[in-house]
PDB file of C-alpha atoms in Angstrom:
ATOM      1  CA  GLN A  24     -11.072  14.295  -1.092  1.00  0.00           C
ATOM      2  CA  VAL A  25     -10.140  10.674  -1.674  1.00  0.00           C
ATOM      3  CA  GLN A  26     -11.411   7.584   0.093  1.00  0.00           C
ATOM      4  CA  LEU A  27      -9.348   4.405   0.158  1.00  0.00           C
ATOM      5  CA  VAL A  28     -10.635   0.962   1.078  1.00  0.00           C
ATOM      6  CA  GLU A  29      -8.310  -2.019   1.494  1.00  0.00           C
ATOM      7  CA  SER A  30      -9.197  -5.687   1.275  1.00  0.00           C
ATOM      8  CA  GLY A  31      -7.523  -9.057   0.919  1.00  0.00           C
ATOM      9  CA  GLY A  32      -5.864  -9.481   4.283  1.00  0.00           C
ATOM     10  CA  GLY A  33      -6.118 -12.663   6.253  1.00  0.00           C
ATOM     11  CA  LEU A  34      -4.307 -15.516   7.938  1.00  0.00           C
ATOM     12  CA  VAL A  35      -1.783 -17.544   5.972  1.00  0.00           C
ATOM     13  CA  GLN A  36       1.021 -19.953   6.751  1.00  0.00           C
ATOM     14  CA  ALA A  37       4.645 -18.995   6.247  1.00  0.00           C
ATOM     15  CA  GLY A  38       5.565 -19.414   2.610  1.00  0.00           C
ATOM     16  CA  GLY A  39       2.062 -18.642   1.437  1.00  0.00           C
ATOM     17  CA  SER A  40       0.716 -15.767  -0.631  1.00  0.00           C
ATOM     18  CA  LEU A  41      -1.849 -13.002  -0.357  1.00  0.00           C
ATOM     19  CA  ARG A  42      -2.997 -10.291  -2.732  1.00  0.00           C
ATOM     20  CA  LEU A  43      -4.106  -7.018  -1.180  1.00  0.00           C
ATOM     21  CA  SER A  44      -6.369  -4.588  -2.997  1.00  0.00           C
ATOM     22  CA  CYS A  45      -7.137  -0.923  -2.472  1.00  0.00           C
ATOM     23  CA  VAL A  46      -9.949   0.890  -4.258  1.00  0.00           C
ATOM     24  CA  ALA A  47      -9.971   4.679  -4.403  1.00  0.00           C
ATOM     25  CA  SER A  48     -12.987   6.919  -4.802  1.00  0.00           C
ATOM     26  CA  GLY A  49     -13.614  10.647  -4.785  1.00  0.00           C
ATOM     27  CA  ASN A  50     -11.147  12.947  -6.546  1.00  0.00           C
ATOM     28  CA  THR A  51      -9.242  10.056  -8.067  1.00  0.00           C
ATOM     29  CA  GLU A  52      -8.128  12.122 -11.060  1.00  0.00           C
ATOM     30  CA  ARG A  53      -5.759  13.980  -8.738  1.00  0.00           C
ATOM     31  CA  ILE A  54      -3.976  10.905  -7.402  1.00  0.00           C
ATOM     32  CA  ASN A  55      -0.242  10.937  -8.048  1.00  0.00           C
ATOM     33  CA  ASN A  56       1.691   8.357  -6.040  1.00  0.00           C
ATOM     34  CA  MET A  57       0.243   5.364  -4.254  1.00  0.00           C
ATOM     35  CA  ALA A  58       1.856   3.168  -1.656  1.00  0.00           C
ATOM     36  CA  TRP A  59       1.446   0.374   0.845  1.00  0.00           C
ATOM     37  CA  TYR A  60       2.542   0.872   4.430  1.00  0.00           C
ATOM     38  CA  ARG A  61       2.404  -1.557   7.312  1.00  0.00           C
ATOM     39  CA  GLN A  62       2.448  -1.316  11.073  1.00  0.00           C
ATOM     40  CA  ALA A  63       2.952  -4.091  13.587  1.00  0.00           C
ATOM     41  CA  PRO A  64       1.984  -3.667  17.262  1.00  0.00           C
ATOM     42  CA  GLY A  65       4.562  -1.608  19.122  1.00  0.00           C
ATOM     43  CA  LYS A  66       6.426  -0.660  15.958  1.00  0.00           C
ATOM     44  CA  GLN A  67       6.477   2.385  13.721  1.00  0.00           C
ATOM     45  CA  ARG A  68       4.569   2.451  10.485  1.00  0.00           C
ATOM     46  CA  GLU A  69       6.911   1.633   7.614  1.00  0.00           C
ATOM     47  CA  LEU A  70       6.775   2.035   3.871  1.00  0.00           C
ATOM     48  CA  VAL A  71       6.500  -1.322   2.128  1.00  0.00           C
ATOM     49  CA  ALA A  72       6.253  -0.307  -1.518  1.00  0.00           C
ATOM     50  CA  SER A  73       5.311   2.686  -3.627  1.00  0.00           C
ATOM     51  CA  ILE A  74       4.317   3.278  -7.221  1.00  0.00           C
ATOM     52  CA  SER A  75       4.116   6.533  -9.142  1.00  0.00           C
ATOM     53  CA  SER A  76       1.417   7.513 -11.598  1.00  0.00           C
ATOM     54  CA  ALA A  77       3.828   6.502 -14.370  1.00  0.00           C
ATOM     55  CA  GLY A  78       4.434   3.080 -12.854  1.00  0.00           C
ATOM     56  CA  THR A  79       7.840   3.575 -11.233  1.00  0.00           C
ATOM     57  CA  THR A  80       8.122   1.282  -8.212  1.00  0.00           C
ATOM     58  CA  ASN A  81      10.178   1.193  -5.031  1.00  0.00           C
ATOM     59  CA  TYR A  82      10.356  -1.474  -2.344  1.00  0.00           C
ATOM     60  CA  ALA A  83      11.590  -1.802   1.185  1.00  0.00           C
ATOM     61  CA  ASP A  84      14.641  -4.038   1.382  1.00  0.00           C
ATOM     62  CA  SER A  85      12.751  -6.451   3.618  1.00  0.00           C
ATOM     63  CA  VAL A  86      10.193  -7.277   0.910  1.00  0.00           C
ATOM     64  CA  LYS A  87      12.257  -6.887  -2.243  1.00  0.00           C
ATOM     65  CA  GLY A  88      11.905  -9.920  -4.466  1.00  0.00           C
ATOM     66  CA  ARG A  89       8.838 -11.195  -2.612  1.00  0.00           C
ATOM     67  CA  PHE A  90       6.242  -8.432  -2.992  1.00  0.00           C
ATOM     68  CA  THR A  91       5.001  -6.715  -6.140  1.00  0.00           C
ATOM     69  CA  ILE A  92       3.068  -3.458  -6.186  1.00  0.00           C
ATOM     70  CA  SER A  93       0.868  -2.571  -9.142  1.00  0.00           C
ATOM     71  CA  ARG A  94      -1.993  -0.268 -10.028  1.00  0.00           C
ATOM     72  CA  ASP A  95      -4.867  -0.096 -12.449  1.00  0.00           C
ATOM     73  CA  ASN A  96      -5.567   3.581 -12.985  1.00  0.00           C
ATOM     74  CA  ALA A  97      -8.691   2.943 -15.043  1.00  0.00           C
ATOM     75  CA  LYS A  98     -10.195   1.113 -12.081  1.00  0.00           C
ATOM     76  CA  ASN A  99      -8.682   3.394  -9.427  1.00  0.00           C
ATOM     77  CA  SER A 100      -7.125   0.363  -7.802  1.00  0.00           C
ATOM     78  CA  LEU A 101      -3.845  -0.502  -6.118  1.00  0.00           C
ATOM     79  CA  PHE A 102      -2.571  -4.016  -5.477  1.00  0.00           C
ATOM     80  CA  LEU A 103       0.128  -5.718  -3.465  1.00  0.00           C
ATOM     81  CA  GLN A 104       1.010  -9.280  -4.393  1.00  0.00           C
ATOM     82  CA  MET A 105       2.778 -10.856  -1.434  1.00  0.00           C
ATOM     83  CA  ASN A 106       4.607 -14.130  -1.960  1.00  0.00           C
ATOM     84  CA  SER A 107       6.863 -16.212   0.281  1.00  0.00           C
ATOM     85  CA  LEU A 108       5.294 -14.621   3.327  1.00  0.00           C
ATOM     86  CA  LYS A 109       7.179 -14.675   6.607  1.00  0.00           C
ATOM     87  CA  PRO A 110       5.941 -14.272  10.190  1.00  0.00           C
ATOM     88  CA  GLU A 111       7.709 -10.907  10.323  1.00  0.00           C
ATOM     89  CA  ASP A 112       5.351  -9.691   7.588  1.00  0.00           C
ATOM     90  CA  THR A 113       2.515  -9.805  10.113  1.00  0.00           C
ATOM     91  CA  ALA A 114       1.076  -6.285  10.379  1.00  0.00           C
ATOM     92  CA  ASN A 115      -1.833  -4.059   9.552  1.00  0.00           C
ATOM     93  CA  TYR A 116      -1.367  -2.962   5.953  1.00  0.00           C
ATOM     94  CA  TYR A 117      -2.499   0.498   4.851  1.00  0.00           C
ATOM     95  CA  CYS A 118      -3.106   1.977   1.436  1.00  0.00           C
ATOM     96  CA  ASN A 119      -1.869   5.531   0.865  1.00  0.00           C
ATOM     97  CA  ALA A 120      -2.346   8.007  -1.961  1.00  0.00           C
ATOM     98  CA  ASP A 121      -0.999  11.507  -2.424  1.00  0.00           C
ATOM     99  CA  LEU A 122      -2.355  14.083  -4.820  1.00  0.00           C
ATOM    100  CA  TYR A 123      -0.923  16.330  -7.471  1.00  0.00           C
ATOM    101  CA  SER A 124      -0.286  19.661  -5.760  1.00  0.00           C
ATOM    102  CA  PHE A 125       1.975  22.697  -5.894  1.00  0.00           C
ATOM    103  CA  TYR A 126       2.316  22.515  -2.131  1.00  0.00           C
ATOM    104  CA  ARG A 127       4.873  20.393  -0.337  1.00  0.00           C
ATOM    105  CA  PRO A 128       4.148  18.033   1.211  1.00  0.00           C
ATOM    106  CA  PRO A 129       1.153  17.299  -0.995  1.00  0.00           C
ATOM    107  CA  PRO A 130      -2.107  16.202   0.632  1.00  0.00           C
ATOM    108  CA  ASP A 131      -2.365  12.481   1.195  1.00  0.00           C
ATOM    109  CA  TYR A 132      -5.007  10.006   2.276  1.00  0.00           C
ATOM    110  CA  TRP A 133      -5.091   6.706   4.119  1.00  0.00           C
ATOM    111  CA  GLY A 134      -7.263   3.643   4.116  1.00  0.00           C
ATOM    112  CA  GLN A 135      -8.469   1.987   7.304  1.00  0.00           C
ATOM    113  CA  GLY A 136      -6.070  -0.933   7.011  1.00  0.00           C
ATOM    114  CA  THR A 137      -6.315  -4.661   6.460  1.00  0.00           C
ATOM    115  CA  GLN A 138      -4.730  -7.203   8.780  1.00  0.00           C
ATOM    116  CA  VAL A 139      -2.191  -9.711   7.505  1.00  0.00           C
ATOM    117  CA  THR A 140      -1.166 -12.499   9.859  1.00  0.00           C
ATOM    118  CA  VAL A 141       1.478 -15.047   8.895  1.00  0.00           C
ATOM    119  CA  SER A 142       1.780 -18.123  11.083  1.00  0.00           C
ATOM    120  CA  SER A 143       4.959 -20.155  11.457  1.00  0.00           C
TER     121      SER A 143
END
């Protein structure tokens, strides 16, 4: 199994920046893709950004150009640099990791979330 712990959330003003971190433990050698999701009250959880084990990244249109996802495999860590934050970015942000597996969908794991609040 894999455990994921997020940190770095907080309260910032619109236009500000935050850097979220996620540290993985357990069977980290099996981690394939990692991603950040977010969920605001009353809304569905949405994919913000993803990164493969090789470093290929994808972003939601709403954050493209403002957010950067990265990972440090040696430290089993995932990051999300968030710049030019907007009130609509306010949400609980979750770290996700899926594992190498023959089966589809592969097993995946979630962190407990970290709250990001952007004031106007």
